[in-house]
Amino acid sequence: WYEALAYCNALSEKEGLEPAYRFVGVRGVPGKGFVCKKVVFDGLLSEGYRLPTEAEWEFAARAGSLDAREGRPADIAWYDNNSRRRTRPVGKLAPNAWGVHDMLGNVWELCWDRYEAEPPEEAYDPVGAADGTTRVYRGGCFSSAARLCRVANRGHSLPHRRLKTFGFRVVRSHG
């Protein structure tokens, strides 16, 4: 998760954008034990690239629909029975209604949010819990059972963990 944020900042800087994150108490470098004591997020309207919030990820995965219809797993997701238990090239399966590929399966996608068991129901486009240790990931992965590769599936992990089942996609806000 820390390395995903560092990637977002590097991509922002490469394109001349103000980074979305500031790191406090950094130890190590990306790829070699990169951790920090605190990350300051400049907010949803920050100029640079960032991880999506959990709410943004779900909205994109559902392609704006409130329905839970996602399609047949074999048509839209790489999972244990069709992936040969490894990541697969992006874009080989059917996209969602907005043309976005691989929102489900292939790799768990990291989100900005801290994990909370039950997000508040009345929240509108929440950015997650104000405190907590673990960070949210969504969507299932290549080693998940097909029933776990669905929009509503979520998990959480410590931000320094690196697993071959984790990935991420970057987003930018339109101000």
PDB file of C-alpha atoms in Angstrom:
ATOM      1  CA  TRP A   1       0.000   0.000   0.000  1.00  0.00           C
ATOM      2  CA  TYR A   2       2.810   2.427   0.865  1.00  0.00           C
ATOM      3  CA  GLU A   3       4.554   1.572  -2.392  1.00  0.00           C
ATOM      4  CA  ALA A   4       1.328   2.103  -4.353  1.00  0.00           C
ATOM      5  CA  LEU A   5       1.101   5.609  -2.866  1.00  0.00           C
ATOM      6  CA  ALA A   6       4.748   6.264  -3.733  1.00  0.00           C
ATOM      7  CA  TYR A   7       4.007   5.164  -7.320  1.00  0.00           C
ATOM      8  CA  CYS A   8       1.054   7.581  -7.469  1.00  0.00           C
ATOM      9  CA  ASN A   9       3.312  10.416  -6.312  1.00  0.00           C
ATOM     10  CA  ALA A  10       6.072   9.510  -8.789  1.00  0.00           C
ATOM     11  CA  LEU A  11       3.581   9.407 -11.669  1.00  0.00           C
ATOM     12  CA  SER A  12       2.157  12.761 -10.577  1.00  0.00           C
ATOM     13  CA  GLU A  13       5.614  14.344 -10.431  1.00  0.00           C
ATOM     14  CA  LYS A  14       6.535  12.872 -13.820  1.00  0.00           C
ATOM     15  CA  GLU A  15       3.492  14.600 -15.319  1.00  0.00           C
ATOM     16  CA  GLY A  16       4.094  17.881 -13.487  1.00  0.00           C
ATOM     17  CA  LEU A  17       1.179  17.432 -11.067  1.00  0.00           C
ATOM     18  CA  GLU A  18       1.153  18.135  -7.342  1.00  0.00           C
ATOM     19  CA  PRO A  19       1.371  14.745  -5.546  1.00  0.00           C
ATOM     20  CA  ALA A  20      -1.675  13.639  -3.542  1.00  0.00           C
ATOM     21  CA  TYR A  21       0.323  12.204  -0.627  1.00  0.00           C
ATOM     22  CA  ARG A  22       2.960  13.412   1.813  1.00  0.00           C
ATOM     23  CA  PHE A  23       4.968  10.844   3.763  1.00  0.00           C
ATOM     24  CA  VAL A  24       6.123  11.422   7.348  1.00  0.00           C
ATOM     25  CA  GLY A  25       8.811   9.306   9.036  1.00  0.00           C
ATOM     26  CA  VAL A  26       9.926   7.397   5.933  1.00  0.00           C
ATOM     27  CA  ARG A  27      12.129   4.325   6.212  1.00  0.00           C
ATOM     28  CA  GLY A  28      13.491   2.399   3.234  1.00  0.00           C
ATOM     29  CA  VAL A  29      12.780   3.030  -0.430  1.00  0.00           C
ATOM     30  CA  PRO A  30      10.067   1.659  -2.720  1.00  0.00           C
ATOM     31  CA  GLY A  31      10.892  -1.955  -3.465  1.00  0.00           C
ATOM     32  CA  LYS A  32      13.063  -2.300  -0.350  1.00  0.00           C
ATOM     33  CA  GLY A  33      11.171  -2.074   2.912  1.00  0.00           C
ATOM     34  CA  PHE A  34       9.396   1.230   2.236  1.00  0.00           C
ATOM     35  CA  VAL A  35       7.259   2.221   5.238  1.00  0.00           C
ATOM     36  CA  CYS A  36       6.374   5.443   6.985  1.00  0.00           C
ATOM     37  CA  LYS A  37       4.816   6.558  10.243  1.00  0.00           C
ATOM     38  CA  LYS A  38       2.086   8.622   8.639  1.00  0.00           C
ATOM     39  CA  VAL A  39       0.640   9.498   5.262  1.00  0.00           C
ATOM     40  CA  VAL A  40      -1.047  12.854   4.758  1.00  0.00           C
ATOM     41  CA  PHE A  41      -3.613  12.765   1.953  1.00  0.00           C
ATOM     42  CA  ASP A  42      -4.379  16.102   0.337  1.00  0.00           C
ATOM     43  CA  GLY A  43      -7.965  15.051  -0.282  1.00  0.00           C
ATOM     44  CA  LEU A  44     -10.225  13.931  -3.089  1.00  0.00           C
ATOM     45  CA  LEU A  45      -9.634  17.125  -5.031  1.00  0.00           C
ATOM     46  CA  SER A  46      -5.863  16.822  -4.991  1.00  0.00           C
ATOM     47  CA  GLU A  47      -4.290  17.374  -8.392  1.00  0.00           C
ATOM     48  CA  GLY A  48      -2.142  14.252  -8.594  1.00  0.00           C
ATOM     49  CA  TYR A  49      -2.732  10.564  -9.077  1.00  0.00           C
ATOM     50  CA  ARG A  50      -3.991   8.577  -6.102  1.00  0.00           C
ATOM     51  CA  LEU A  51      -5.599   5.315  -5.074  1.00  0.00           C
ATOM     52  CA  PRO A  52      -9.383   5.281  -5.346  1.00  0.00           C
ATOM     53  CA  THR A  53     -11.461   5.380  -2.197  1.00  0.00           C
ATOM     54  CA  GLU A  54     -13.406   2.221  -1.536  1.00  0.00           C
ATOM     55  CA  ALA A  55     -16.611   4.011  -2.606  1.00  0.00           C
ATOM     56  CA  GLU A  56     -15.006   5.188  -5.861  1.00  0.00           C
ATOM     57  CA  TRP A  57     -13.683   1.696  -6.571  1.00  0.00           C
ATOM     58  CA  GLU A  58     -17.121   0.157  -6.093  1.00  0.00           C
ATOM     59  CA  PHE A  59     -18.832   2.828  -8.216  1.00  0.00           C
ATOM     60  CA  ALA A  60     -16.367   2.153 -11.060  1.00  0.00           C
ATOM     61  CA  ALA A  61     -16.688  -1.625 -10.689  1.00  0.00           C
ATOM     62  CA  ARG A  62     -20.475  -1.377 -10.895  1.00  0.00           C
ATOM     63  CA  ALA A  63     -20.144   1.066 -13.809  1.00  0.00           C
ATOM     64  CA  GLY A  64     -22.505   3.492 -12.101  1.00  0.00           C
ATOM     65  CA  SER A  65     -25.253   0.940 -11.517  1.00  0.00           C
ATOM     66  CA  LEU A  66     -26.767   0.284  -8.116  1.00  0.00           C
ATOM     67  CA  ASP A  67     -27.554  -3.274  -9.179  1.00  0.00           C
ATOM     68  CA  ALA A  68     -25.299  -6.144  -8.166  1.00  0.00           C
ATOM     69  CA  ARG A  69     -25.346  -7.664 -11.669  1.00  0.00           C
ATOM     70  CA  GLU A  70     -21.786  -8.364 -12.610  1.00  0.00           C
ATOM     71  CA  GLY A  71     -21.896 -11.049 -15.305  1.00  0.00           C
ATOM     72  CA  ARG A  72     -20.644 -14.624 -15.347  1.00  0.00           C
ATOM     73  CA  PRO A  73     -17.332 -14.929 -13.478  1.00  0.00           C
ATOM     74  CA  ALA A  74     -15.632 -16.774 -16.360  1.00  0.00           C
ATOM     75  CA  ASP A  75     -16.483 -13.882 -18.702  1.00  0.00           C
ATOM     76  CA  ILE A  76     -15.258 -11.017 -16.498  1.00  0.00           C
ATOM     77  CA  ALA A  77     -12.762 -12.241 -13.891  1.00  0.00           C
ATOM     78  CA  TRP A  78      -9.568 -14.254 -13.537  1.00  0.00           C
ATOM     79  CA  TYR A  79      -9.978 -16.621 -10.575  1.00  0.00           C
ATOM     80  CA  ASP A  80      -8.632 -19.974  -9.373  1.00  0.00           C
ATOM     81  CA  ASN A  81     -10.282 -22.180 -12.041  1.00  0.00           C
ATOM     82  CA  ASN A  82      -9.465 -20.096 -15.133  1.00  0.00           C
ATOM     83  CA  SER A  83      -6.224 -18.240 -14.293  1.00  0.00           C
ATOM     84  CA  ARG A  84      -3.789 -21.134 -13.882  1.00  0.00           C
ATOM     85  CA  ARG A  85      -3.336 -19.506 -10.440  1.00  0.00           C
ATOM     86  CA  ARG A  86      -1.275 -16.580 -11.707  1.00  0.00           C
ATOM     87  CA  THR A  87      -1.933 -13.042 -12.902  1.00  0.00           C
ATOM     88  CA  ARG A  88      -3.168 -12.713 -16.445  1.00  0.00           C
ATOM     89  CA  PRO A  89      -2.806  -9.919 -19.042  1.00  0.00           C
ATOM     90  CA  VAL A  90      -5.296  -7.104 -18.518  1.00  0.00           C
ATOM     91  CA  GLY A  91      -8.072  -6.672 -21.079  1.00  0.00           C
ATOM     92  CA  LYS A  92      -8.475 -10.279 -22.205  1.00  0.00           C
ATOM     93  CA  LEU A  93     -11.928 -10.705 -20.617  1.00  0.00           C
ATOM     94  CA  ALA A  94     -15.114  -8.676 -21.098  1.00  0.00           C
ATOM     95  CA  PRO A  95     -15.130  -5.120 -19.694  1.00  0.00           C
ATOM     96  CA  ASN A  96     -17.872  -3.681 -17.522  1.00  0.00           C
ATOM     97  CA  ALA A  97     -20.513  -1.307 -18.941  1.00  0.00           C
ATOM     98  CA  TRP A  98     -18.027   1.616 -18.861  1.00  0.00           C
ATOM     99  CA  GLY A  99     -15.392  -0.362 -20.744  1.00  0.00           C
ATOM    100  CA  VAL A 100     -13.192  -0.929 -17.681  1.00  0.00           C
ATOM    101  CA  HIS A 101     -11.457  -4.309 -17.616  1.00  0.00           C
ATOM    102  CA  ASP A 102     -10.454  -6.550 -14.733  1.00  0.00           C
ATOM    103  CA  MET A 103     -12.211  -4.832 -11.845  1.00  0.00           C
ATOM    104  CA  LEU A 104     -12.850  -8.325 -10.478  1.00  0.00           C
ATOM    105  CA  GLY A 105     -10.323 -11.110 -10.075  1.00  0.00           C
ATOM    106  CA  ASN A 106      -6.724 -11.092 -11.321  1.00  0.00           C
ATOM    107  CA  VAL A 107      -5.391  -9.061  -8.330  1.00  0.00           C
ATOM    108  CA  TRP A 108      -6.984  -7.624  -5.210  1.00  0.00           C
ATOM    109  CA  GLU A 109      -7.065  -3.861  -5.759  1.00  0.00           C
ATOM    110  CA  LEU A 110      -5.800  -1.621  -2.990  1.00  0.00           C
ATOM    111  CA  CYS A 111      -7.929   1.346  -1.939  1.00  0.00           C
ATOM    112  CA  TRP A 112      -7.129   4.439   0.118  1.00  0.00           C
ATOM    113  CA  ASP A 113      -9.497   3.649   2.986  1.00  0.00           C
ATOM    114  CA  ARG A 114      -8.698   2.311   6.401  1.00  0.00           C
ATOM    115  CA  TYR A 115     -10.755  -0.765   7.141  1.00  0.00           C
ATOM    116  CA  GLU A 116     -13.917  -0.620   9.208  1.00  0.00           C
ATOM    117  CA  ALA A 117     -16.228  -3.608   9.528  1.00  0.00           C
ATOM    118  CA  GLU A 118     -19.394  -1.738   8.573  1.00  0.00           C
ATOM    119  CA  PRO A 119     -19.105   1.607   6.797  1.00  0.00           C
ATOM    120  CA  PRO A 120     -21.773   4.096   7.898  1.00  0.00           C
ATOM    121  CA  GLU A 121     -24.939   3.601   5.843  1.00  0.00           C
ATOM    122  CA  GLU A 122     -25.761   7.292   5.659  1.00  0.00           C
ATOM    123  CA  ALA A 123     -22.327   8.217   4.298  1.00  0.00           C
ATOM    124  CA  TYR A 124     -22.099   9.734   0.828  1.00  0.00           C
ATOM    125  CA  ASP A 125     -18.861   8.955  -0.979  1.00  0.00           C
ATOM    126  CA  PRO A 126     -16.974   8.230   2.261  1.00  0.00           C
ATOM    127  CA  VAL A 127     -13.177   8.161   2.492  1.00  0.00           C
ATOM    128  CA  GLY A 128     -13.088   5.477   5.174  1.00  0.00           C
ATOM    129  CA  ALA A 129     -12.460   5.428   8.887  1.00  0.00           C
ATOM    130  CA  ALA A 130     -10.492   8.270  10.476  1.00  0.00           C
ATOM    131  CA  ASP A 131      -8.197   5.832  12.271  1.00  0.00           C
ATOM    132  CA  GLY A 132      -7.188   2.207  12.131  1.00  0.00           C
ATOM    133  CA  THR A 133      -4.218   0.141  11.085  1.00  0.00           C
ATOM    134  CA  THR A 134      -5.285  -1.932   8.094  1.00  0.00           C
ATOM    135  CA  ARG A 135      -6.188  -0.793   4.580  1.00  0.00           C
ATOM    136  CA  VAL A 136      -8.951  -2.051   2.298  1.00  0.00           C
ATOM    137  CA  TYR A 137      -8.573  -4.116  -0.857  1.00  0.00           C
ATOM    138  CA  ARG A 138     -11.391  -5.144  -3.190  1.00  0.00           C
ATOM    139  CA  GLY A 139     -12.524  -7.532  -5.911  1.00  0.00           C
ATOM    140  CA  GLY A 140     -10.881 -10.949  -5.543  1.00  0.00           C
ATOM    141  CA  CYS A 141      -7.779 -12.315  -7.242  1.00  0.00           C
ATOM    142  CA  PHE A 142      -6.394 -15.067  -9.465  1.00  0.00           C
ATOM    143  CA  SER A 143      -6.280 -17.534  -6.567  1.00  0.00           C
ATOM    144  CA  SER A 144      -9.762 -16.706  -5.219  1.00  0.00           C
ATOM    145  CA  ALA A 145     -12.777 -18.936  -5.751  1.00  0.00           C
ATOM    146  CA  ALA A 146     -15.153 -17.524  -8.398  1.00  0.00           C
ATOM    147  CA  ARG A 147     -17.748 -16.730  -5.704  1.00  0.00           C
ATOM    148  CA  LEU A 148     -15.257 -14.309  -4.103  1.00  0.00           C
ATOM    149  CA  CYS A 149     -14.604 -12.346  -7.310  1.00  0.00           C
ATOM    150  CA  ARG A 150     -17.492  -9.946  -6.933  1.00  0.00           C
ATOM    151  CA  VAL A 151     -17.999  -6.232  -6.451  1.00  0.00           C
ATOM    152  CA  ALA A 152     -19.088  -6.474  -2.815  1.00  0.00           C
ATOM    153  CA  ASN A 153     -16.095  -8.574  -1.724  1.00  0.00           C
ATOM    154  CA  ARG A 154     -13.553  -6.749   0.404  1.00  0.00           C
ATOM    155  CA  GLY A 155     -10.651  -7.510   2.659  1.00  0.00           C
ATOM    156  CA  HIS A 156      -7.986  -5.662   4.586  1.00  0.00           C
ATOM    157  CA  SER A 157      -4.277  -5.890   5.242  1.00  0.00           C
ATOM    158  CA  LEU A 158      -1.463  -4.037   6.943  1.00  0.00           C
ATOM    159  CA  PRO A 159      -0.122  -1.265   4.681  1.00  0.00           C
ATOM    160  CA  HIS A 160       3.444  -2.624   4.557  1.00  0.00           C
ATOM    161  CA  ARG A 161       2.444  -6.121   3.335  1.00  0.00           C
ATOM    162  CA  ARG A 162       3.544  -7.070  -0.150  1.00  0.00           C
ATOM    163  CA  LEU A 163       1.730  -9.970  -1.764  1.00  0.00           C
ATOM    164  CA  LYS A 164       1.654 -11.216  -5.347  1.00  0.00           C
ATOM    165  CA  THR A 165      -2.142 -11.127  -5.098  1.00  0.00           C
ATOM    166  CA  PHE A 166      -2.204  -7.316  -4.549  1.00  0.00           C
ATOM    167  CA  GLY A 167      -2.368  -4.700  -7.251  1.00  0.00           C
ATOM    168  CA  PHE A 168      -3.852  -1.261  -7.726  1.00  0.00           C
ATOM    169  CA  ARG A 169      -5.177   1.184 -10.249  1.00  0.00           C
ATOM    170  CA  VAL A 170      -4.696   4.918 -10.094  1.00  0.00           C
ATOM    171  CA  VAL A 171      -7.304   7.661 -10.351  1.00  0.00           C
ATOM    172  CA  ARG A 172      -7.369  11.452 -10.627  1.00  0.00           C
ATOM    173  CA  SER A 173     -10.125  13.797  -9.576  1.00  0.00           C
ATOM    174  CA  HIS A 174     -11.666  16.257 -11.981  1.00  0.00           C
ATOM    175  CA  GLY A 175     -11.822  19.550 -10.110  1.00  0.00           C
TER     176      GLY A 175
END
